[in-house]
Short mmCIF file of C-alpha atoms in Angstrom, two decimals:
data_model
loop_
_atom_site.label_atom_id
_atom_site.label_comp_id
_atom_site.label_asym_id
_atom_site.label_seq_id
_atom_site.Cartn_x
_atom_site.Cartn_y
_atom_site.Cartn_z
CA UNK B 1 6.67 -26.71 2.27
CA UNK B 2 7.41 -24.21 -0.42
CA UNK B 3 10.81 -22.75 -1.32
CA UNK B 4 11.21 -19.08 -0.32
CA UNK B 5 12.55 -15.49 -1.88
CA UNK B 6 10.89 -17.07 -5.87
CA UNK B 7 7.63 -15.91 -6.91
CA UNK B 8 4.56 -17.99 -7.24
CA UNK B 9 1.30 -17.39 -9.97
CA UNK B 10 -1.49 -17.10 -7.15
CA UNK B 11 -4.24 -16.24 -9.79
CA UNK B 12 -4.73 -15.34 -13.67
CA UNK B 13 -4.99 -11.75 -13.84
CA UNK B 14 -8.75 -11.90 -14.50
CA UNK B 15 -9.98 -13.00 -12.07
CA UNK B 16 -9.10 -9.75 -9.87
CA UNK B 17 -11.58 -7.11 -10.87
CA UNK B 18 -11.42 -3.16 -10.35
CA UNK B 19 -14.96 -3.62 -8.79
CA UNK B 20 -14.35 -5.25 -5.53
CA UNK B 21 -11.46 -6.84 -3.42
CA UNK B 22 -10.96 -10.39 -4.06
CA UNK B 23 -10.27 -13.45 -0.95
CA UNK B 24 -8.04 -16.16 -2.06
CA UNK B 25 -5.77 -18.89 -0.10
CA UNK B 26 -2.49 -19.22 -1.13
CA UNK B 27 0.50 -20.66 0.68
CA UNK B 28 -1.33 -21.30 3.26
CA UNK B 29 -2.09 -17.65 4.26
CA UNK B 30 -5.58 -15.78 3.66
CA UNK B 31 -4.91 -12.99 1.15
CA UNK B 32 -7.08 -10.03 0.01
CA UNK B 33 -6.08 -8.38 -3.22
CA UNK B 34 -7.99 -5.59 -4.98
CA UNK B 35 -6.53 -2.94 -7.51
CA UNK B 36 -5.67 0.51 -6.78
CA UNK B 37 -6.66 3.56 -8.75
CA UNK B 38 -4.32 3.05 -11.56
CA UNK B 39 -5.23 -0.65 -11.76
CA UNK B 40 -2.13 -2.07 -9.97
CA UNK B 41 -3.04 -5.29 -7.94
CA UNK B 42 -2.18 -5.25 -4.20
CA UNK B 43 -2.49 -7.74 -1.65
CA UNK B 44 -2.57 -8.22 2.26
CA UNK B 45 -2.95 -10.25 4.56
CA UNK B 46 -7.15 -10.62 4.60
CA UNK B 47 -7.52 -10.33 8.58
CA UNK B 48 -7.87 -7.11 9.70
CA UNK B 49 -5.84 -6.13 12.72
CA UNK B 50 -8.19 -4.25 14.58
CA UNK B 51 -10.56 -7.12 15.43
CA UNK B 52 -10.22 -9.92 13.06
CA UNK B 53 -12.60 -9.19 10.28
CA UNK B 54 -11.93 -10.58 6.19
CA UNK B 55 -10.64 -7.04 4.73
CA UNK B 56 -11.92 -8.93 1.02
CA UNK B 57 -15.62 -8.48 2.58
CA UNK B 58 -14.76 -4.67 2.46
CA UNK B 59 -14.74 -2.39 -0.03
CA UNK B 60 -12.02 -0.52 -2.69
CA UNK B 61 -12.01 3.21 -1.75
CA UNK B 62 -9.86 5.58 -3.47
CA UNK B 63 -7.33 2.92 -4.28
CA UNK B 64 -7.33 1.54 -0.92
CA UNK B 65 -9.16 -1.02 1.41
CA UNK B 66 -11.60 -0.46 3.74
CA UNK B 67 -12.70 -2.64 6.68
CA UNK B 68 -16.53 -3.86 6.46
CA UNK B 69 -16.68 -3.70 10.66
CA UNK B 70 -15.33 -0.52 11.56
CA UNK B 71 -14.55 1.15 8.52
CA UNK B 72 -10.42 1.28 9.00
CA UNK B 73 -8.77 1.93 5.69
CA UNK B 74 -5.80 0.22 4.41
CA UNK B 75 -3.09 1.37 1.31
CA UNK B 76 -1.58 -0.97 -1.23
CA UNK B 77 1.81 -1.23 1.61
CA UNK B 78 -0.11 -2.46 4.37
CA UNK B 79 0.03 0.71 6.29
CA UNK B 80 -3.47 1.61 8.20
CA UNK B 81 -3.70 4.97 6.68
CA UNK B 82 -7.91 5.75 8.62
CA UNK B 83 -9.28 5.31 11.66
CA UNK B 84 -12.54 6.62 12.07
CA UNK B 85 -13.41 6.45 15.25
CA UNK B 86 -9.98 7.82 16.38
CA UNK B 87 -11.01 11.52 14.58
CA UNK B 88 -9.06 12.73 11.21
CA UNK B 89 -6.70 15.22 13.86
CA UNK B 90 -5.15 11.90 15.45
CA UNK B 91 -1.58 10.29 14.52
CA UNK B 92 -1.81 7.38 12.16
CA UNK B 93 -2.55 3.85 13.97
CA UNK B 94 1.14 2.71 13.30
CA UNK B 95 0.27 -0.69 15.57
CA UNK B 96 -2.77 -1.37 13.18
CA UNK B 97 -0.70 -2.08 9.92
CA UNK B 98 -0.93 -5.29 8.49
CA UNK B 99 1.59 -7.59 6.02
CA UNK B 100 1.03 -6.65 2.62
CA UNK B 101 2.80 -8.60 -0.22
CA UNK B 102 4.40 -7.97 -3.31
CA UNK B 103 2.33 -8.46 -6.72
CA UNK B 104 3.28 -8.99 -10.22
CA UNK B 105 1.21 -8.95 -13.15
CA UNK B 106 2.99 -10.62 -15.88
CA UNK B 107 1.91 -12.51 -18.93
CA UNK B 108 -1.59 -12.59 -17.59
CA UNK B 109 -1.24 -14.08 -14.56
CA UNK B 110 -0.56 -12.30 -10.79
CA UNK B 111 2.68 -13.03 -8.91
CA UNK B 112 3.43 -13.44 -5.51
CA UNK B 113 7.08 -12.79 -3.73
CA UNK B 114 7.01 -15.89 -1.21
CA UNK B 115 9.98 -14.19 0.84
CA UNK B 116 11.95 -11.06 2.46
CA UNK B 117 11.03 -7.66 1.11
CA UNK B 118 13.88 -6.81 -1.26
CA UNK B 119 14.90 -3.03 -2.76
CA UNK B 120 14.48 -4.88 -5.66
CA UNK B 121 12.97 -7.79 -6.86
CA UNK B 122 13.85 -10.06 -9.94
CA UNK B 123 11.57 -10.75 -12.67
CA UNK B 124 8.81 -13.34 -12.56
CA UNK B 125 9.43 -16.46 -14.66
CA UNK B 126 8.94 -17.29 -18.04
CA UNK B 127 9.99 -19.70 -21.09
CA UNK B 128 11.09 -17.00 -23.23
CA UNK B 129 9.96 -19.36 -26.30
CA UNK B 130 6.46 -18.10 -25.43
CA UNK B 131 6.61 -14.70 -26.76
CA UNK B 132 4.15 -12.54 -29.27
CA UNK B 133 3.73 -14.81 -31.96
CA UNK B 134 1.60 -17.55 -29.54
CA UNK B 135 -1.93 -16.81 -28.50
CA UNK B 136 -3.37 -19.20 -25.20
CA UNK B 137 -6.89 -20.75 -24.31
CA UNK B 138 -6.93 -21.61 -20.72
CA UNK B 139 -8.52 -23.13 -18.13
CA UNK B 140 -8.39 -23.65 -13.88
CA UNK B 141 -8.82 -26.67 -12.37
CA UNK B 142 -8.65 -27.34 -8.51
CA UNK B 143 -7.34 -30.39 -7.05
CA UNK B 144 -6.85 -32.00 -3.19
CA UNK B 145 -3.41 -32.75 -3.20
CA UNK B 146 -0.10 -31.28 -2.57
CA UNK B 147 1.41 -28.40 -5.11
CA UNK B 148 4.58 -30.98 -5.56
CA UNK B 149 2.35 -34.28 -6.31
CA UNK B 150 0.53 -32.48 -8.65
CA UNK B 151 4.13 -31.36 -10.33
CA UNK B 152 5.71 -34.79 -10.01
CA UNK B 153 2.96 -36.26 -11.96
CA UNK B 154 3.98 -33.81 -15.03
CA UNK B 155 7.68 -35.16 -14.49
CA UNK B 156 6.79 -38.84 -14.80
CA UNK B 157 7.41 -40.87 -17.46
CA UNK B 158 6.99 -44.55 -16.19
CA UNK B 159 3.27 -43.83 -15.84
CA UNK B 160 2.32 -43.32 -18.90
CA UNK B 161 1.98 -46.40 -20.26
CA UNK B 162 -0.62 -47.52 -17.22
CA UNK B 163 -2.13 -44.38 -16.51
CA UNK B 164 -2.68 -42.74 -19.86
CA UNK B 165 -3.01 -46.65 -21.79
CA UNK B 166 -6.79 -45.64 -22.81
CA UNK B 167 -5.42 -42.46 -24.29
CA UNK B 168 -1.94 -41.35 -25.42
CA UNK B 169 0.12 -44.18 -23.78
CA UNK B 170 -1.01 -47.05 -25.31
CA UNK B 171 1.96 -47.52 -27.85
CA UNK B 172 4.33 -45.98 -25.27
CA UNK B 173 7.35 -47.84 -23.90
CA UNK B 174 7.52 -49.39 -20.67
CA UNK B 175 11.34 -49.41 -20.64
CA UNK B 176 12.95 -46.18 -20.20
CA UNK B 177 16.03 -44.07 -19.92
CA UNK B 178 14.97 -41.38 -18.59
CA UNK B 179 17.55 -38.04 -18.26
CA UNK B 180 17.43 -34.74 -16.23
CA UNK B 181 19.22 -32.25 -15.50
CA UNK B 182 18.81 -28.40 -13.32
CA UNK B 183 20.80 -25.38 -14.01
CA UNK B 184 19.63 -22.85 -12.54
CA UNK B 185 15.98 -22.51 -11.95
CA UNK B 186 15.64 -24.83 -14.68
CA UNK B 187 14.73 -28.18 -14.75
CA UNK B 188 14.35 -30.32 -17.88
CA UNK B 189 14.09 -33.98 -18.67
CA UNK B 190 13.73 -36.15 -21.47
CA UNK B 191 14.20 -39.93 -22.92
CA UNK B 192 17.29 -40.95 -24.08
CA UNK B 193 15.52 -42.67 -27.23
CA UNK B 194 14.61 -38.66 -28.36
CA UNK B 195 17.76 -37.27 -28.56
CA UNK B 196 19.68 -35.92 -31.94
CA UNK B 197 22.88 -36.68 -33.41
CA UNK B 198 24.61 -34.61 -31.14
CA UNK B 199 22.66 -36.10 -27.70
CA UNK B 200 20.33 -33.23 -27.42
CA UNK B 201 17.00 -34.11 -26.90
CA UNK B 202 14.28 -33.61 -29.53
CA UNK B 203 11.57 -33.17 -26.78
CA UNK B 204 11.60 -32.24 -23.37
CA UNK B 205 9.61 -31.39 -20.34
CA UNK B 206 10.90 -28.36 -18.86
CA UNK B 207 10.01 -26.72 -15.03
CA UNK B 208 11.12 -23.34 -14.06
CA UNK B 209 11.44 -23.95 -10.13
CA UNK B 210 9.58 -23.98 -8.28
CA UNK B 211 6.10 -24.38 -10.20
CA UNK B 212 6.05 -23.09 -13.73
CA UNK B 213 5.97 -26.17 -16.51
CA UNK B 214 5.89 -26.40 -20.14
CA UNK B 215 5.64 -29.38 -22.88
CA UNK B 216 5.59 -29.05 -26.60
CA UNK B 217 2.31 -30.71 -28.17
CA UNK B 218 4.65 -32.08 -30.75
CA UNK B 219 8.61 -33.76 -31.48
CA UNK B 220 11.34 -31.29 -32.72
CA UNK B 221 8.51 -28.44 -32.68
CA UNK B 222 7.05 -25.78 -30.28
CA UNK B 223 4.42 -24.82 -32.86
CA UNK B 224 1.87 -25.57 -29.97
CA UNK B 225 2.74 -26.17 -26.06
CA UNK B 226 0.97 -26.56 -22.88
CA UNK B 227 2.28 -24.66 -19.85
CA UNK B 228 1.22 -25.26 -16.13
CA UNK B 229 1.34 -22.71 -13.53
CA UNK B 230 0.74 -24.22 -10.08
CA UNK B 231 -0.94 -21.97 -7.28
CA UNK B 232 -0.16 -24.03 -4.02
CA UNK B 233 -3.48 -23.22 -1.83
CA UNK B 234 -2.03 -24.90 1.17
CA UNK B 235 -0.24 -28.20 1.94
CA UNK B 236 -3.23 -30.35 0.42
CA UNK B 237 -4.97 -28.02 -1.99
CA UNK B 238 -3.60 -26.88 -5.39
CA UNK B 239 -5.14 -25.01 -8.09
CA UNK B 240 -3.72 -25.55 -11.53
CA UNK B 241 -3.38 -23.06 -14.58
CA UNK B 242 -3.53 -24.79 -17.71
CA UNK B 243 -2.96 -23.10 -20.97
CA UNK B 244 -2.31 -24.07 -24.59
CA UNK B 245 -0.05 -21.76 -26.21
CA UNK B 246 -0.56 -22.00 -30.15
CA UNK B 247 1.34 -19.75 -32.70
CA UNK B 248 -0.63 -17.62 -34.75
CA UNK B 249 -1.72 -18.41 -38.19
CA UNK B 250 -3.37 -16.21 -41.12
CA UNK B 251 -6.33 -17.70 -40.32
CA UNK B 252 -8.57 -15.88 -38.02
CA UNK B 253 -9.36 -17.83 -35.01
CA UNK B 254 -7.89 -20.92 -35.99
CA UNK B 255 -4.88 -21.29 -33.45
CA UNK B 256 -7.77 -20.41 -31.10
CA UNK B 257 -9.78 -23.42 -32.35
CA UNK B 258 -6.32 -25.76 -32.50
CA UNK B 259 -5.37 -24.06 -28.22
CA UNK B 260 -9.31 -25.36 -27.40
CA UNK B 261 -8.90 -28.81 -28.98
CA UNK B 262 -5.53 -28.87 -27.19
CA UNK B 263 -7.06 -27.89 -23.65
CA UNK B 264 -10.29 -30.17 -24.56
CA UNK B 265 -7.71 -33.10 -24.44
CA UNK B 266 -5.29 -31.92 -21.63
CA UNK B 267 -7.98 -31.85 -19.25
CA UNK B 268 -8.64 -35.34 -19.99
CA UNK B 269 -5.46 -36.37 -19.51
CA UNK B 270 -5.02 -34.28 -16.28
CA UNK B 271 -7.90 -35.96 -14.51
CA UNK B 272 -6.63 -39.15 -15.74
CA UNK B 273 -3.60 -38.00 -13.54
CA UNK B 274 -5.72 -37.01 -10.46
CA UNK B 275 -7.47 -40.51 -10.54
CA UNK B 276 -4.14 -41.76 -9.85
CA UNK B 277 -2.69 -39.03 -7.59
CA UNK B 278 -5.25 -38.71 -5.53
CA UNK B 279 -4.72 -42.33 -3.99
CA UNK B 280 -0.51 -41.09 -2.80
CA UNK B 281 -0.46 -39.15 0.68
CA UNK B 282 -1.52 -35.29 -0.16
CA UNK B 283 1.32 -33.66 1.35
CA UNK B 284 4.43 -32.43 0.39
CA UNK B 285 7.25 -34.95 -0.98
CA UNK B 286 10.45 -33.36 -0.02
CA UNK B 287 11.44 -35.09 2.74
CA UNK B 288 9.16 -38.23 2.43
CA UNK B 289 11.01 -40.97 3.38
CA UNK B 290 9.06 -44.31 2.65
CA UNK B 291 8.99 -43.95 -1.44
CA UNK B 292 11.77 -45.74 -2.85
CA UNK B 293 12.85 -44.48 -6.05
CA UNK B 294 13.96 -46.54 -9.21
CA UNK B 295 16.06 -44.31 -12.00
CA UNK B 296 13.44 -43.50 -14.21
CA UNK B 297 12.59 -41.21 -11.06
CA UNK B 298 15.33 -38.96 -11.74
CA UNK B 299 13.41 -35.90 -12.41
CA UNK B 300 11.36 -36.53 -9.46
CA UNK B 301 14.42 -37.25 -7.02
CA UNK B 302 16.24 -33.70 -8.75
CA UNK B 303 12.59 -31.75 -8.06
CA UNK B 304 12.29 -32.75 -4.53
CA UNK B 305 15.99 -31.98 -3.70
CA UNK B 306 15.62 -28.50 -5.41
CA UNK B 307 12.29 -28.09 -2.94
CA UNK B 308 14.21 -29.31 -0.24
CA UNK B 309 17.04 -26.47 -1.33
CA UNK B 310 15.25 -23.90 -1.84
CA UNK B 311 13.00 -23.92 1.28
CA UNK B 312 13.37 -21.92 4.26
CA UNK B 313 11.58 -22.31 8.05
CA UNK B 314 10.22 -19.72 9.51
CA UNK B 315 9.93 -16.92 6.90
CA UNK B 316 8.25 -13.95 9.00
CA UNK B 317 4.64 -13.37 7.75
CA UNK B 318 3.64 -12.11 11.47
CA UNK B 319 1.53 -13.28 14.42
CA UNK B 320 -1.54 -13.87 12.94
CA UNK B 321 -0.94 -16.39 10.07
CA UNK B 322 -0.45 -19.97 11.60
CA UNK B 323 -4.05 -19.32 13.26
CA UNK B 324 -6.27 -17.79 10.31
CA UNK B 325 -8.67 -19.86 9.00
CA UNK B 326 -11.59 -18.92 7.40
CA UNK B 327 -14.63 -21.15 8.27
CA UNK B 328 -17.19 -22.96 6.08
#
């Protein structure tokens, strides 16, 4: 299950190279993605559908994509633009065009629309707190569970103390008041016990729907944060974008230093998560119906009803995606 017409971080920006097309899984749906002559990233669906060949095992020529069996060339819309075995005199192959998608590259990382093709699109998201005067370290790590487990577990107090009691949680309390609260594409939660004078909390976890997640490192300061972008692979494979976003200092490579210190000890604590996680069914949560929830659940319970929203059956991706898999 994932909620439709939003965009979704499928990769960080790196990892797609001018050199050669790129395969990756996302969604469910085998992509291929390469960049065009002026660097743009573009994306299809990686079948080809002439006879079923991966269009990433091709090759980038002049911008476009060119099948490795019988050399048919695809531009960044999808549109089969060369057949060569059809002559250069002959119309274009209109039945031979495949679903191409539309990509973002924002703040280092590549965007999917999950959706309808739009005239327009709106922008990709981002916690505007995270501007110029940060630098990140980051890493990938790639887990066996559903895209929503893996976000629940960043929206859970109550664990903390038994989960994390060998690291952060040991002087963490057990009883909680947990609030949360959505508006918009926003949701943020926090304890009641952090608040201020005027009942705004002092520090928060915050998710821009549906997978984009932030924490500050530190109460009543976003000197240092980590953010979370979460690339659902399919319904029981996620790969997670960590970064630690650090403000600069006049010290030459010392927010760097403080960002790998940071990551050094979020990884720790996200595998302490997966030890955990891994044991709950994999698959998605939004209409589960034998987990009974207690209140300091809230976030959780607002999460999977924004999911449950914000999801649509049947968006059109054509014919051949239910059946592609890619073997080995």
């Amino acid at each position: 299950m994932f909620p439709t017409d939003c965009w979704y971080a499928i990769l960080d920006a790196r990892e797609l190279r001018r050199a050669r097309p790129l395969y990756a899984r996302r969604l469910g749906v085998e992509l291929a993605l390469w960049r065009d002559e002026q660097g743009r990233a573009r994306c299809v669906l990686d079948r080809c559908p002439h006879r079923g060949a991966s269009l990433s095992a091709g090759k980038i020529r002049e911008g476009c994509l060119e099948c490795p069996f019988h050399g048919f060339v695809f531009d960044g819309r999808g549109a089969c633009v060369e057949v060569p075995c059809n002559g250069p005199d002959a119309p274009r192959a209109r039945h031979l065009d495949t679903r191409a998608f539309e990509i973002r590259e924002a703040q280092g990382l590549l965007w999917l629309w999950w959706g309808q093709p739009r005239e327009s699109y709106p922008p990709t998201p981002w916690f505007e707190v995270l501007d110029g005067r940060y630098e990140f370290v980051s890493f990938e790590l790639d887990t066996e569970v559903n895209w929503m487990r893996n976000v629940e577990a960043q929206l859970d107090w109550a664990h903390v103390p038994f989960v994390h009691r060998k690291s952060f949680g040991a002087t963490f309390p057990r009883v909680l008041d947990i609030h949360s609260a959505v508006e918009g594409d926003l949701l943020t939660t926090w304890r009641g016990d952090q608040t201020d004078g005027e009942g705004k909390p002092t520090f928060s976890l915050r998710l821009l729907l549906p997978g984009l997640w932030m924490m500050p490192y530190e109460l009543e300061s976003e000197r240092a944060c980590g953010l979370i972008a979460y690339a659902p692979v399919d319904d029981v494979h996620t790969r997670v974008y960590f970064r630690s976003y650090v403000q600069k200092t006049a010290i030459p490579g010392l927010a760097r230093l403080i960002g790998m210190y940071h990551n050094f000890y979020s990884r720790r604590i996200l595998r302490e998560d997966l030890r955990v996680v891994l044991t709950q069914p994999p698959g998605p949560t939004a209409h589960v119906h034998d987990e009974r929830l207690v209140p300091a659940d809230l976030p959780v319970a607002h999460f999977r009803r924004e999911v449950a929203r914000r999801s649509q059956p049947g968006v059109e991706l054509g014919p051949r995606v239910a059946v592609m898999r890619r073997s080995g």
